[in-house]
Short mmCIF file of C-alpha atoms in Angstrom, two decimals:
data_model
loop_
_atom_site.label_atom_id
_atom_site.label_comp_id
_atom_site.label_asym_id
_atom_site.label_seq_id
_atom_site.Cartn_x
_atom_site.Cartn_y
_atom_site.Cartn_z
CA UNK E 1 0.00 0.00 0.00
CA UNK E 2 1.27 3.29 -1.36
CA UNK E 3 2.65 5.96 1.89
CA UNK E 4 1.76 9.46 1.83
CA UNK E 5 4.84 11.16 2.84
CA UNK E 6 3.09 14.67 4.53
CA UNK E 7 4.52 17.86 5.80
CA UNK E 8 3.72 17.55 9.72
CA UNK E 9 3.38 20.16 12.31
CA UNK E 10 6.44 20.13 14.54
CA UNK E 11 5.42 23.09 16.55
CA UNK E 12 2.26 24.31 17.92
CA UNK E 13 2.82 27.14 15.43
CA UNK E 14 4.39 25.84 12.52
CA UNK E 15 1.68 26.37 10.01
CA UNK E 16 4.43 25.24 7.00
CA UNK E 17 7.64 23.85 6.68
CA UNK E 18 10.61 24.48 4.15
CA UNK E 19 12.22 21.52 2.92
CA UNK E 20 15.99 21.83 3.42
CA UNK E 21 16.96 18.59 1.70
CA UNK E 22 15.86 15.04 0.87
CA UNK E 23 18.17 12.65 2.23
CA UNK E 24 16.59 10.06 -0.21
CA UNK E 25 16.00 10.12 -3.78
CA UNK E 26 13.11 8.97 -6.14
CA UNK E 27 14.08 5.09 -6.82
CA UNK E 28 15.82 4.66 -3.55
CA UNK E 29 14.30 1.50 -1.26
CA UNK E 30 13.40 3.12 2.26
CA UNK E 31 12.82 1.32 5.25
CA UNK E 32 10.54 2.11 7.71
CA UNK E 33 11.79 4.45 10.27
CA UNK E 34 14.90 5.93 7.52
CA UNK E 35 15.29 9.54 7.65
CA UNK E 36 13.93 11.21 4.69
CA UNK E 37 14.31 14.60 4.59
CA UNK E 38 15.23 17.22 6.46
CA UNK E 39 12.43 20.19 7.32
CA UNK E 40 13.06 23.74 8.72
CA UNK E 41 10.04 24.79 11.02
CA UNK E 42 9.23 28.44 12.38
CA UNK E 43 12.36 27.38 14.93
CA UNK E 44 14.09 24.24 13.78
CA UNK E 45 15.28 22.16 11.54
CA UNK E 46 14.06 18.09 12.28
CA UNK E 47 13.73 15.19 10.57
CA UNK E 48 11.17 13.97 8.65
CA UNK E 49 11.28 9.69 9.25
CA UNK E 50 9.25 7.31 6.85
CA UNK E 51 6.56 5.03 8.45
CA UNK E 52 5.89 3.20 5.18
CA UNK E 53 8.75 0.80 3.60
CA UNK E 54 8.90 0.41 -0.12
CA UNK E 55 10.56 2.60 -2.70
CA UNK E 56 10.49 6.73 -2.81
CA UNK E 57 8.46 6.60 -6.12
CA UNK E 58 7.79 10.20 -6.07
CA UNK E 59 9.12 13.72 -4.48
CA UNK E 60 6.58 16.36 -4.79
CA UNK E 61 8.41 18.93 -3.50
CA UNK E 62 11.51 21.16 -4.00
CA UNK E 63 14.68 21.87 -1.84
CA UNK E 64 14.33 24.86 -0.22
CA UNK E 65 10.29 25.27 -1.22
CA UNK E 66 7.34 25.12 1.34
CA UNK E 67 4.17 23.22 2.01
CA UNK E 68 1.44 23.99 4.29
CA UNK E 69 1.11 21.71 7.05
CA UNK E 70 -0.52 18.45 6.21
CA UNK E 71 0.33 18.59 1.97
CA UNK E 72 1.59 15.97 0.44
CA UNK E 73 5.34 16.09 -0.72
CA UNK E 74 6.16 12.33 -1.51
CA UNK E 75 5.38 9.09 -2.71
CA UNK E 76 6.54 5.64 -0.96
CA UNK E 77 5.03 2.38 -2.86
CA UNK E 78 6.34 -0.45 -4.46
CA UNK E 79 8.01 -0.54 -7.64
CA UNK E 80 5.27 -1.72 -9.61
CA UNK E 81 2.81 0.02 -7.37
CA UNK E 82 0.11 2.91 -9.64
CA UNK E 83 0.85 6.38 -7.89
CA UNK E 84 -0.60 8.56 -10.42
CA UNK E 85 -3.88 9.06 -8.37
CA UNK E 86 -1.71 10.11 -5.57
CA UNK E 87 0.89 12.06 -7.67
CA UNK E 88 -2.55 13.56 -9.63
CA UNK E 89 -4.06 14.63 -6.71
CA UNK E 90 -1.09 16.36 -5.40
CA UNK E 91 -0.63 18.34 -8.41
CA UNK E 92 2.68 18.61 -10.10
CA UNK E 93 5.73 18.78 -8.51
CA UNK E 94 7.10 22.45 -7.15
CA UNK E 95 5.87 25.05 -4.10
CA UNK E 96 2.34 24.44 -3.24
CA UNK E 97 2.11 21.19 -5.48
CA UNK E 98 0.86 18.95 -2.33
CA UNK E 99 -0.80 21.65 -0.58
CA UNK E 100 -3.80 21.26 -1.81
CA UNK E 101 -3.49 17.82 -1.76
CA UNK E 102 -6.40 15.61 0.09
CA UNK E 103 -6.26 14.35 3.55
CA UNK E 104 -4.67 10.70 4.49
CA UNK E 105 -7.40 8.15 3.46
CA UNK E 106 -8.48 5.38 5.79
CA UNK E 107 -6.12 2.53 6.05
CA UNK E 108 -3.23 4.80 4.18
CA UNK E 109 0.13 4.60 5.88
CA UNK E 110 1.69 7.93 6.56
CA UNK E 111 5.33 9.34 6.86
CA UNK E 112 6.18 11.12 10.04
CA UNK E 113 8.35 13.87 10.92
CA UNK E 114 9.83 14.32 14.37
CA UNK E 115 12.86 15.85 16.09
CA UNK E 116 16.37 14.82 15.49
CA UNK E 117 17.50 11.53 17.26
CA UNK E 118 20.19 13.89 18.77
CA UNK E 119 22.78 15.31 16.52
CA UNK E 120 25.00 15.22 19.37
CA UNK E 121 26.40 18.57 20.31
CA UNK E 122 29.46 17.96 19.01
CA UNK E 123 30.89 18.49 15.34
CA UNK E 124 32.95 15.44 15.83
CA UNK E 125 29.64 13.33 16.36
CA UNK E 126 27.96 14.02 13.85
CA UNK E 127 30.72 13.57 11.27
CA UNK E 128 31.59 10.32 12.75
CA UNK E 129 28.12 8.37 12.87
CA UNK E 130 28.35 8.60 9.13
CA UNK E 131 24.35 8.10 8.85
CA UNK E 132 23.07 10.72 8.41
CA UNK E 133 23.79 11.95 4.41
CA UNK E 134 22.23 14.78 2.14
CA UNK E 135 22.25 14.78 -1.33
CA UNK E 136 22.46 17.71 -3.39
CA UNK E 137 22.58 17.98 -7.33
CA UNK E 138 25.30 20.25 -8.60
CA UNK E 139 25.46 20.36 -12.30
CA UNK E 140 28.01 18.68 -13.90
CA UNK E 141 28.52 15.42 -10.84
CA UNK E 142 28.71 12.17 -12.80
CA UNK E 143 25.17 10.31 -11.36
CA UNK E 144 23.38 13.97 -11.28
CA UNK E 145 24.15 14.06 -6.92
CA UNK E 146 27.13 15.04 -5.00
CA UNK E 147 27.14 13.58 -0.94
CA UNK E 148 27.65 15.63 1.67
CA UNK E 149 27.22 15.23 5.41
CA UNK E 150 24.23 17.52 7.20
CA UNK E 151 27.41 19.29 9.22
CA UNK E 152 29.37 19.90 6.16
CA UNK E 153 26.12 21.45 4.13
CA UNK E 154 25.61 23.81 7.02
CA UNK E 155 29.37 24.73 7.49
CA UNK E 156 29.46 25.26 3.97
CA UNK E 157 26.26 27.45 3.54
CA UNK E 158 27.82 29.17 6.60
CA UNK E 159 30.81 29.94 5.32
CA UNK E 160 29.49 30.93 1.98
CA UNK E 161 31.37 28.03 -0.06
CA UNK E 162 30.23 25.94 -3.24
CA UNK E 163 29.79 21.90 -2.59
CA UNK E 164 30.49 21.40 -6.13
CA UNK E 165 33.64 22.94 -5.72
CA UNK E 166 34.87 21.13 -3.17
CA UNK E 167 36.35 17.67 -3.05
CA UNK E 168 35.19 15.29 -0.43
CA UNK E 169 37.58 13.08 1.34
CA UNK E 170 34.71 10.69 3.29
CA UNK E 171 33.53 7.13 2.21
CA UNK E 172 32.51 7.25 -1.36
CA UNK E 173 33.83 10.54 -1.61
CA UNK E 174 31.37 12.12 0.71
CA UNK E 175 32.11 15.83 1.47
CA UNK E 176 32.22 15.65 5.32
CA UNK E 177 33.56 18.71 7.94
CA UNK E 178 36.77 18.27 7.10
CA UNK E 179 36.76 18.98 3.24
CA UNK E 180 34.60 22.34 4.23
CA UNK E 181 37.08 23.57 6.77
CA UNK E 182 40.15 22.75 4.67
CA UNK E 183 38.24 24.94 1.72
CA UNK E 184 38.00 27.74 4.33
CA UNK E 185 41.27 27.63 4.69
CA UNK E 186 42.81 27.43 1.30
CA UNK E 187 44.73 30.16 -0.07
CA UNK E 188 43.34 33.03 -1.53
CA UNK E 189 41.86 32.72 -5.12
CA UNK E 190 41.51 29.35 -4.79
CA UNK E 191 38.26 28.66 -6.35
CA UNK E 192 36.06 27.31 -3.48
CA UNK E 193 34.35 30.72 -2.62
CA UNK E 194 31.42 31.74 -3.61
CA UNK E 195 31.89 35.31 -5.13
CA UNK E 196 35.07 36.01 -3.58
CA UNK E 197 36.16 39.51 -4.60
CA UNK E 198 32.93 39.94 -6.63
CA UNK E 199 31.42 42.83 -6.42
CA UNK E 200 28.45 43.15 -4.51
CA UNK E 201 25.05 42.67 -6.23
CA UNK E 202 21.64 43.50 -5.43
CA UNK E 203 20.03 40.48 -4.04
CA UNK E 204 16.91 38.97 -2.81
CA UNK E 205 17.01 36.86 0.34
CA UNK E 206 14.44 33.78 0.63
CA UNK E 207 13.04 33.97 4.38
CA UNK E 208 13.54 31.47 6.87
CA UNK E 209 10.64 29.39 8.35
CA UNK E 210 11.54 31.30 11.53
CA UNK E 211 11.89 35.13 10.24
CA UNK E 212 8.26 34.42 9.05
CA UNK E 213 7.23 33.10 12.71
CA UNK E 214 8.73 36.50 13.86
CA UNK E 215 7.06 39.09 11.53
CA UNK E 216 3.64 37.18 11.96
CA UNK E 217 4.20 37.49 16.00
CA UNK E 218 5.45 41.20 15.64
CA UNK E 219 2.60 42.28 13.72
CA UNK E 220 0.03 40.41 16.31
CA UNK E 221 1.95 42.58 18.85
CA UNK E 222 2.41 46.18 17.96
CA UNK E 223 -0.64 46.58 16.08
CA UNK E 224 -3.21 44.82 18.04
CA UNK E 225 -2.07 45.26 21.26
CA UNK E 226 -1.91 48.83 22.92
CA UNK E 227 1.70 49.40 24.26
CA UNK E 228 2.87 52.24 26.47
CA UNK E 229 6.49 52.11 27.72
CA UNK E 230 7.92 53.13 30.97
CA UNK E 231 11.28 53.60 31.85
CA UNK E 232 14.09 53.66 34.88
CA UNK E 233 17.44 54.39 35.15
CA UNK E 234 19.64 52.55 38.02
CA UNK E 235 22.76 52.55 39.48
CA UNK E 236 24.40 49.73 38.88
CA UNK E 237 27.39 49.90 41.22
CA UNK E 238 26.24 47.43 44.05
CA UNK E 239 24.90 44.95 40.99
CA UNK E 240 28.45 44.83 39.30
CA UNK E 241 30.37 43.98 43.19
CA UNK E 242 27.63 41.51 43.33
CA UNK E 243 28.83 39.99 40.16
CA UNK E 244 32.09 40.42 40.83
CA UNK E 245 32.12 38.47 44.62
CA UNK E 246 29.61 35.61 42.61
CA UNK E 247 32.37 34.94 40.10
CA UNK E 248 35.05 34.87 42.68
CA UNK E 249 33.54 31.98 44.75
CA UNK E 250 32.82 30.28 41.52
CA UNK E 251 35.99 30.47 40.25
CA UNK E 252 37.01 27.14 41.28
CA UNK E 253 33.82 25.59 39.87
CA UNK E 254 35.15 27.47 36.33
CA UNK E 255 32.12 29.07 35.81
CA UNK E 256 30.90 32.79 35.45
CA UNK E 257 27.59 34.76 35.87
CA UNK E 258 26.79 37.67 33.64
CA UNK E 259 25.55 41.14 34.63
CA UNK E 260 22.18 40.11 32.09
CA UNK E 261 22.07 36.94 34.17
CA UNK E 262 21.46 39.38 37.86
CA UNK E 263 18.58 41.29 35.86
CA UNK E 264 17.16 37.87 34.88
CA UNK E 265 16.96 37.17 38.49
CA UNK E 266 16.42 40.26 39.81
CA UNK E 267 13.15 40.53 36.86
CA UNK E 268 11.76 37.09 38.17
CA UNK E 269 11.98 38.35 41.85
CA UNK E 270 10.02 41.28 41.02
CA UNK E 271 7.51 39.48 38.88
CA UNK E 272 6.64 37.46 42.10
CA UNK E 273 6.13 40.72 44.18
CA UNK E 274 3.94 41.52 41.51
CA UNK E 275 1.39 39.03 39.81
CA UNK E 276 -0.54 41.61 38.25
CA UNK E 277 2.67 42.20 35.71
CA UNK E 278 3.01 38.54 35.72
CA UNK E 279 -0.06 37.59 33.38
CA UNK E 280 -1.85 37.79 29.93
CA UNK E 281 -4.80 38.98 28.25
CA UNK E 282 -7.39 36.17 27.54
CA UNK E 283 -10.42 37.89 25.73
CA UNK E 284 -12.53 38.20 28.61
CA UNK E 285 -10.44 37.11 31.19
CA UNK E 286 -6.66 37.94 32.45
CA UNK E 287 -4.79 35.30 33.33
CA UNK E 288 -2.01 35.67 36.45
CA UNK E 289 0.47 32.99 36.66
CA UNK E 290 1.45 31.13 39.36
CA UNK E 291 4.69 30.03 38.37
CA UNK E 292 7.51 32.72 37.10
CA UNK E 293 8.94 31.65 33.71
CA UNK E 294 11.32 34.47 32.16
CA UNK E 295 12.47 34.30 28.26
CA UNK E 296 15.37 35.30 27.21
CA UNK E 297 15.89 36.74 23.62
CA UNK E 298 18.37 35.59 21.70
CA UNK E 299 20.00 36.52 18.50
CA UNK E 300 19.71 34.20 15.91
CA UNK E 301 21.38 33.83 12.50
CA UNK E 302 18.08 33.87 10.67
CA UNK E 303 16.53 36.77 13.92
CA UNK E 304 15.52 36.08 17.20
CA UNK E 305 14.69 33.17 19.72
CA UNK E 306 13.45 33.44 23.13
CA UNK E 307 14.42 30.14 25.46
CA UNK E 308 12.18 29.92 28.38
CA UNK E 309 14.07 30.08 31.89
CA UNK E 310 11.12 27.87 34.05
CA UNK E 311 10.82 29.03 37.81
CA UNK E 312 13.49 31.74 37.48
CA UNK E 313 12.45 33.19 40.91
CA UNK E 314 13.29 30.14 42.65
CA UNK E 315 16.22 28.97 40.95
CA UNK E 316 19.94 30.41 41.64
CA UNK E 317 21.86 32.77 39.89
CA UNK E 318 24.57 30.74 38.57
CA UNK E 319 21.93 27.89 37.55
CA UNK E 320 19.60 30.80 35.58
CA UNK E 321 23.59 31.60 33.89
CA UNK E 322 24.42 27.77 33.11
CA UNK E 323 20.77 26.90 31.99
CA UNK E 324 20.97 30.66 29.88
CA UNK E 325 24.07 29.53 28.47
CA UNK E 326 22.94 26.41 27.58
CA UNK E 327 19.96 26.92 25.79
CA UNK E 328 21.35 30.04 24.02
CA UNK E 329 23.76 27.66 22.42
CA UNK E 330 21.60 25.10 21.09
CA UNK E 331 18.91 27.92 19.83
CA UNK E 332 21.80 29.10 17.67
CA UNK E 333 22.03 25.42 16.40
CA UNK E 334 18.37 24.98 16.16
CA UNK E 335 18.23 22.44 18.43
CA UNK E 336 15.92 24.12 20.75
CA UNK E 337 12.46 21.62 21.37
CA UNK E 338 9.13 23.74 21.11
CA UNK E 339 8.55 23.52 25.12
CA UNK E 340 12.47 25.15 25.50
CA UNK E 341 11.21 28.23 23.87
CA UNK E 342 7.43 28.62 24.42
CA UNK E 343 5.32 29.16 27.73
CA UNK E 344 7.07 32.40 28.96
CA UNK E 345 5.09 34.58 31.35
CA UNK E 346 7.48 37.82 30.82
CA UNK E 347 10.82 38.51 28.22
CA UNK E 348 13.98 40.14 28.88
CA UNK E 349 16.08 41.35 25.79
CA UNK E 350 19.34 43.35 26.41
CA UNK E 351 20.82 44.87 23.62
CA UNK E 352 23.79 47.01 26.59
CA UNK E 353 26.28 44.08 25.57
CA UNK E 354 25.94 46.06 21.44
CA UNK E 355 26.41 49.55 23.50
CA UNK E 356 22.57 50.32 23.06
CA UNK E 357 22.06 52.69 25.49
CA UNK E 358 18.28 52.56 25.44
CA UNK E 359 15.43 50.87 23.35
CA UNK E 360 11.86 49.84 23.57
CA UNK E 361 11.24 45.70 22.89
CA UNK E 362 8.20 44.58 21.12
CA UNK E 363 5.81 42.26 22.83
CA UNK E 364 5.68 38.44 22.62
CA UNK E 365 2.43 37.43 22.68
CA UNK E 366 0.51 36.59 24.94
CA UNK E 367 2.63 37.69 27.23
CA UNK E 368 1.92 41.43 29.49
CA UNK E 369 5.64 42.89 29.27
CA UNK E 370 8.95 43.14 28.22
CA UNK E 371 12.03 44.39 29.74
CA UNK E 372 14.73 46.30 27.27
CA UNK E 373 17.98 46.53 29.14
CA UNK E 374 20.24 49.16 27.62
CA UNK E 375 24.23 49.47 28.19
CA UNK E 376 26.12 50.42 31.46
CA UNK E 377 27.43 53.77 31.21
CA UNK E 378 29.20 55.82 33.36
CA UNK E 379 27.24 59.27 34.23
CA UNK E 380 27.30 62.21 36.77
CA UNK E 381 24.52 61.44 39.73
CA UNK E 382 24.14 63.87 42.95
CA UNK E 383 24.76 61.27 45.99
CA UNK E 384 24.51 63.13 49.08
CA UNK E 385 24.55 66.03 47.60
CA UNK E 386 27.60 65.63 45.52
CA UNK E 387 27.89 64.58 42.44
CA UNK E 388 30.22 61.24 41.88
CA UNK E 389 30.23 59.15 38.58
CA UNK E 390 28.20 55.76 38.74
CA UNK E 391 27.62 52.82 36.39
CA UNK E 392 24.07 53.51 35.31
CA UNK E 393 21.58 51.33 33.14
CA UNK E 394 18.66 52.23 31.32
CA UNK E 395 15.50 49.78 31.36
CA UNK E 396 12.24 50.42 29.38
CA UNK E 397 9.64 48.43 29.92
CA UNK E 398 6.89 47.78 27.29
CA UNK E 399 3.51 46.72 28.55
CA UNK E 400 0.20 45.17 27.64
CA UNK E 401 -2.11 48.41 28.56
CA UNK E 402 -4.91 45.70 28.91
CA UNK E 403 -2.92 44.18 31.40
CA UNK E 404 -0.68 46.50 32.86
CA UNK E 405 -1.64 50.15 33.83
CA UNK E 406 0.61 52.95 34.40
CA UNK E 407 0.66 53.28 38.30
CA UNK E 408 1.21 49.40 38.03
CA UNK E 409 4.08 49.30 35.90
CA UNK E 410 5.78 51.71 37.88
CA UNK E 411 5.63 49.89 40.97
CA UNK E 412 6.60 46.81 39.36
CA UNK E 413 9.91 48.55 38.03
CA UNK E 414 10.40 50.27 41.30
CA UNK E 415 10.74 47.05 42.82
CA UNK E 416 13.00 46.20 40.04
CA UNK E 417 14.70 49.01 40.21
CA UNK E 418 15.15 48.41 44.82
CA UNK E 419 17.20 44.99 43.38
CA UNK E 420 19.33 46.43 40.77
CA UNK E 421 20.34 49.00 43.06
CA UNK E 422 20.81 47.05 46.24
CA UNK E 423 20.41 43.37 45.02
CA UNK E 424 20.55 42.07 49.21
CA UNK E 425 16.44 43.39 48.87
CA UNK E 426 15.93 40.02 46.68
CA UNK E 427 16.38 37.95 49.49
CA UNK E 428 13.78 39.81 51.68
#
C-alpha cells in the first residue's frame, strides 16, 4: 500500500515547513523508520522519518520550497505500485504542489516527521556516525548528486562556499567537515568561494521558516495590542560587586555569571512581588500565573529566539547563567524543542552588551511585558549632595495596557529598580 509522505506540524505554530533537503531520492528502497528529509520549522530544523517501507516513487516537492502543514510532498510504494492518483491529486511537482493535496485516506500509511534523534552537540559526532547523508545535485557530478554530510552542508552554507567545488575526502567521496574547513582555509583565489572579490550585487534573500514566525508574531503585537512604555534608570554599582564576589567563589567551579544573568533574576523576583505584571490577556479574562517563567531573547542567524528560563524566581543565579548559556547555544544550532522556547510569562532582551544605550522591545504574545535593558554607562549622579560618577543602566519596559496600567508598571519597576540598586532586597 502506497505511503503518503506529509509535511507535519512540529510546533504548535508551525503552520508550513521548508524543505531543506531530501536525504533520499526517487528510486531509492526506504525502510521504515529511515530519515527522509530534512524540514526547517518556524524554529528548527528536524527530521522527517518514513513510516511506510517500499521505494520513494515520487518527491513532490523542491529543496528549499514550502508546504502547508498536512500537503503531500512524496510518494513511498512499491516498484510496480500505480501512484498517479496520488501524484494527480497532489498536483505537479514544485511550491504548493501537495498543498492542496487531500487528507490521508483510511487505512493509508503515513510518513512522520519528528525531532532529530540527537545530533550530538558535538561536530565530531555528527561527522563520525556517518548516517546521516544529504544529497544535493550540482550540475556537472557524474550520477546527477554530489554527498555531503548535514554538518558539512551547514558549514558550507555558513561559510558561503560551493559543494560542487569542493572535493570530499569521506567514504565514497562524501564531502564531510573536514573537506569544508580545509576549503575555508585554502589560499586566496583558490576557487572554493562563492563570489570572492565579486562585487556586490543586489540580491533577494528567501526567508527562513523562523523570520516568518517573527514578523507574523510582531505584527500580532504592535498593532493589536496597545503598548505604552515606561522607563528607569539605576545605578548599577552594588549589581556589578555583586557579580564580581559571585564569580570569585565560583571560580574554582570554572564558571561565570553575567551582569544580564542578575537582571534575569532580579526581573523574576520582582515578577513574584507583583502578579498583576506577571499575566496575559485572555479575551474576557486575564490570566495571572502562578509560576515565574522568564524568556530570554536571543540573536539568531536567521533573527531572534526566546528560550524559556522555568521558575526563574526560585532557581539560583549561577543555575539561571548555566541553563541561559545552555539553551542560548543550542537555539543558535536549532536544536531548541518547542517547550524550551514557548510558555514564557514575561521577556527580557538586552541589547547594553551592542552599547545600546536605550530601546523599547516589542511584545511576545501573549505575554503582558517586556524588559529592554540598555548598556552600562558611566554618568554624573548627585549622591549626598555631591555629584560622583556611577555605572548607570537604562531599562524600558513595554507593557500590555490591557494588562498592565501605568501606576502598576511603575511599581513593578520600582521594585526592580530596589534589586538592581541594592540586590541584598531580593532575598527579603
Amino acid at each position: 500500500m502506497a505511503t503518503k509522505v506529509h509535511m507535519e506540524a512540529l510546533s504548535p505554530t508551525m503552520e508550513e515547513g521548508q524543505l531543506v533537503s531530501w536525504l533520499k531520492g526517487e528510486g531509492d528502497d526506504v525502510a521504515e523508520g529511515d530519515i527522509l528529509a530534512e524540514i526547517e520549522t518556524d524554529k528548527a530544523t528536524m527530521e522527517l522519518v518514513a513510516r511506510g517501507a517500499g521505494v520513494l516513487r515520487a518527491v513532490l516537492l523542491a529543496e528549499g520550497e514550502t508546504a502547508e502543514v498536512g500537503a503531500v510532498i512524496g510518494v513511498i510504494a512499491a516498484a510496480d505500485e500505480d501512484i498517479s492518483a496520488i501524484v494527480d491529486g497532489a498536483g505537479a511537482p514544485g511550491a504548493g504542489a501537495a498543498a492542496d493535496a487531500p487528507a490521508a485516506e483510511p487505512g493509508e500509511q503515513q510518513a512522520s516527521a519528528v525531532a532529530p534523534k540527537d545530533p550530538g552537540p558535538t561536530d565530531a559526532g555528527a561527522e563520525a556516525s556517518g548516517v546521516e547523508e544529504t544529497a544535493v545535485a550540482p550540475a556537472g557530478s557524474g550520477d546527477g548528486r554530489l554527498r555531503a554530510s548535514p554538518l558539512a552542508r551547514r558549514l558550507a552554507e555558513e561559510r558561503g562556499l560551493d559543494l560542487a567545488s569542493i572535493s570530499g575526502s569521506g567514504p565514497g567521496g562524501r564531502i564531510v567537515k573536514r573537506d569544508v574547513e580545509g576549503a575555508v582555509a585554502a589560499p586566496a583565489g583558490a576557487p572554493v568561494v562563492v563570489g570572492a572579490g565579486a562585487r556586490a550585487e543586489t540580491e533577494s534573500v528567501k526567508v527562513s521558516q523562523m523570520r516568518k514566525a517573527i514578523a507574523k508574531r510582531l505584527v500580532q503585537s504592535i498593532g493589536p495590542i496597545p503598548t505604552f512604555y515606561l522607563t528607569i534608570e539605576a545605578d548599577v554599582g552594588r549589581l556589578l560587586e555583586a557579580r564580581k564576589r559571585i564569580n570569585a567563589r565560583l571560580e574554582s567551579r570554572g564558571e561565570k555569571v553575567s551582569l544580564n544573568d542578575l537582571i534575569l533574576k532580579a526581573t523574576a523576583v520582582a515578577l513574584r512581588r507583583h502578579p498583576e505584571v506577571n499575566a496575559s490577556w485572555q479575551g474576557d479574562t486575564i490570566v495571572r500565573y502562578g509560576r515565574v517563567h522568564v524568556g530570554v531573547a536571543v540573536a539568531v542567524q536567521d533573527g531572534l529566539i526566546t528560550p524559556v528560563i522555568r521558575d526563574a524566581d526560585v532557581k539560583g543565579v549561577a543555575d539561571i547563567g548555566r541553563e541561559v548559556r545552555e539553551m542560548a547555544g543550542r537555539a543558535r544550532e536549532k536544536k531548541l524543542a518547542p517547550d524550551e522556547y514557548q510558555g514564557a510569562t514575561f521577556s527580557v532582551s538586552n541589547l547594553g552588551m551592542f552599547g545600546i544605550q536605550e530601546f523599547t522591545a516589542i511584545i511576545n504574545p501573549p505575554e503582558s511585558g517586556i524588559l529592554a535593558i540598555g548598556a552600562v554607562e558611566e554618568k554624573p549622579a548627585v549622591v549626598d549632595g555631591e555629584v560622583v560618577v556611577r555605572p548607570r543602566m537604562r531599562v524600558t519596559m513595554s507593557c500590555d495596557h490591557r494588562v498592565v496600567d501605568g501606576a502598576m508598571g511603575a511599581r513593578f519597576l520600582a521594585t526592580l529598580r530596589d534589586f538592581l540598586e541594592d540586590p541584598v532586597m531580593m532575598a527579603l
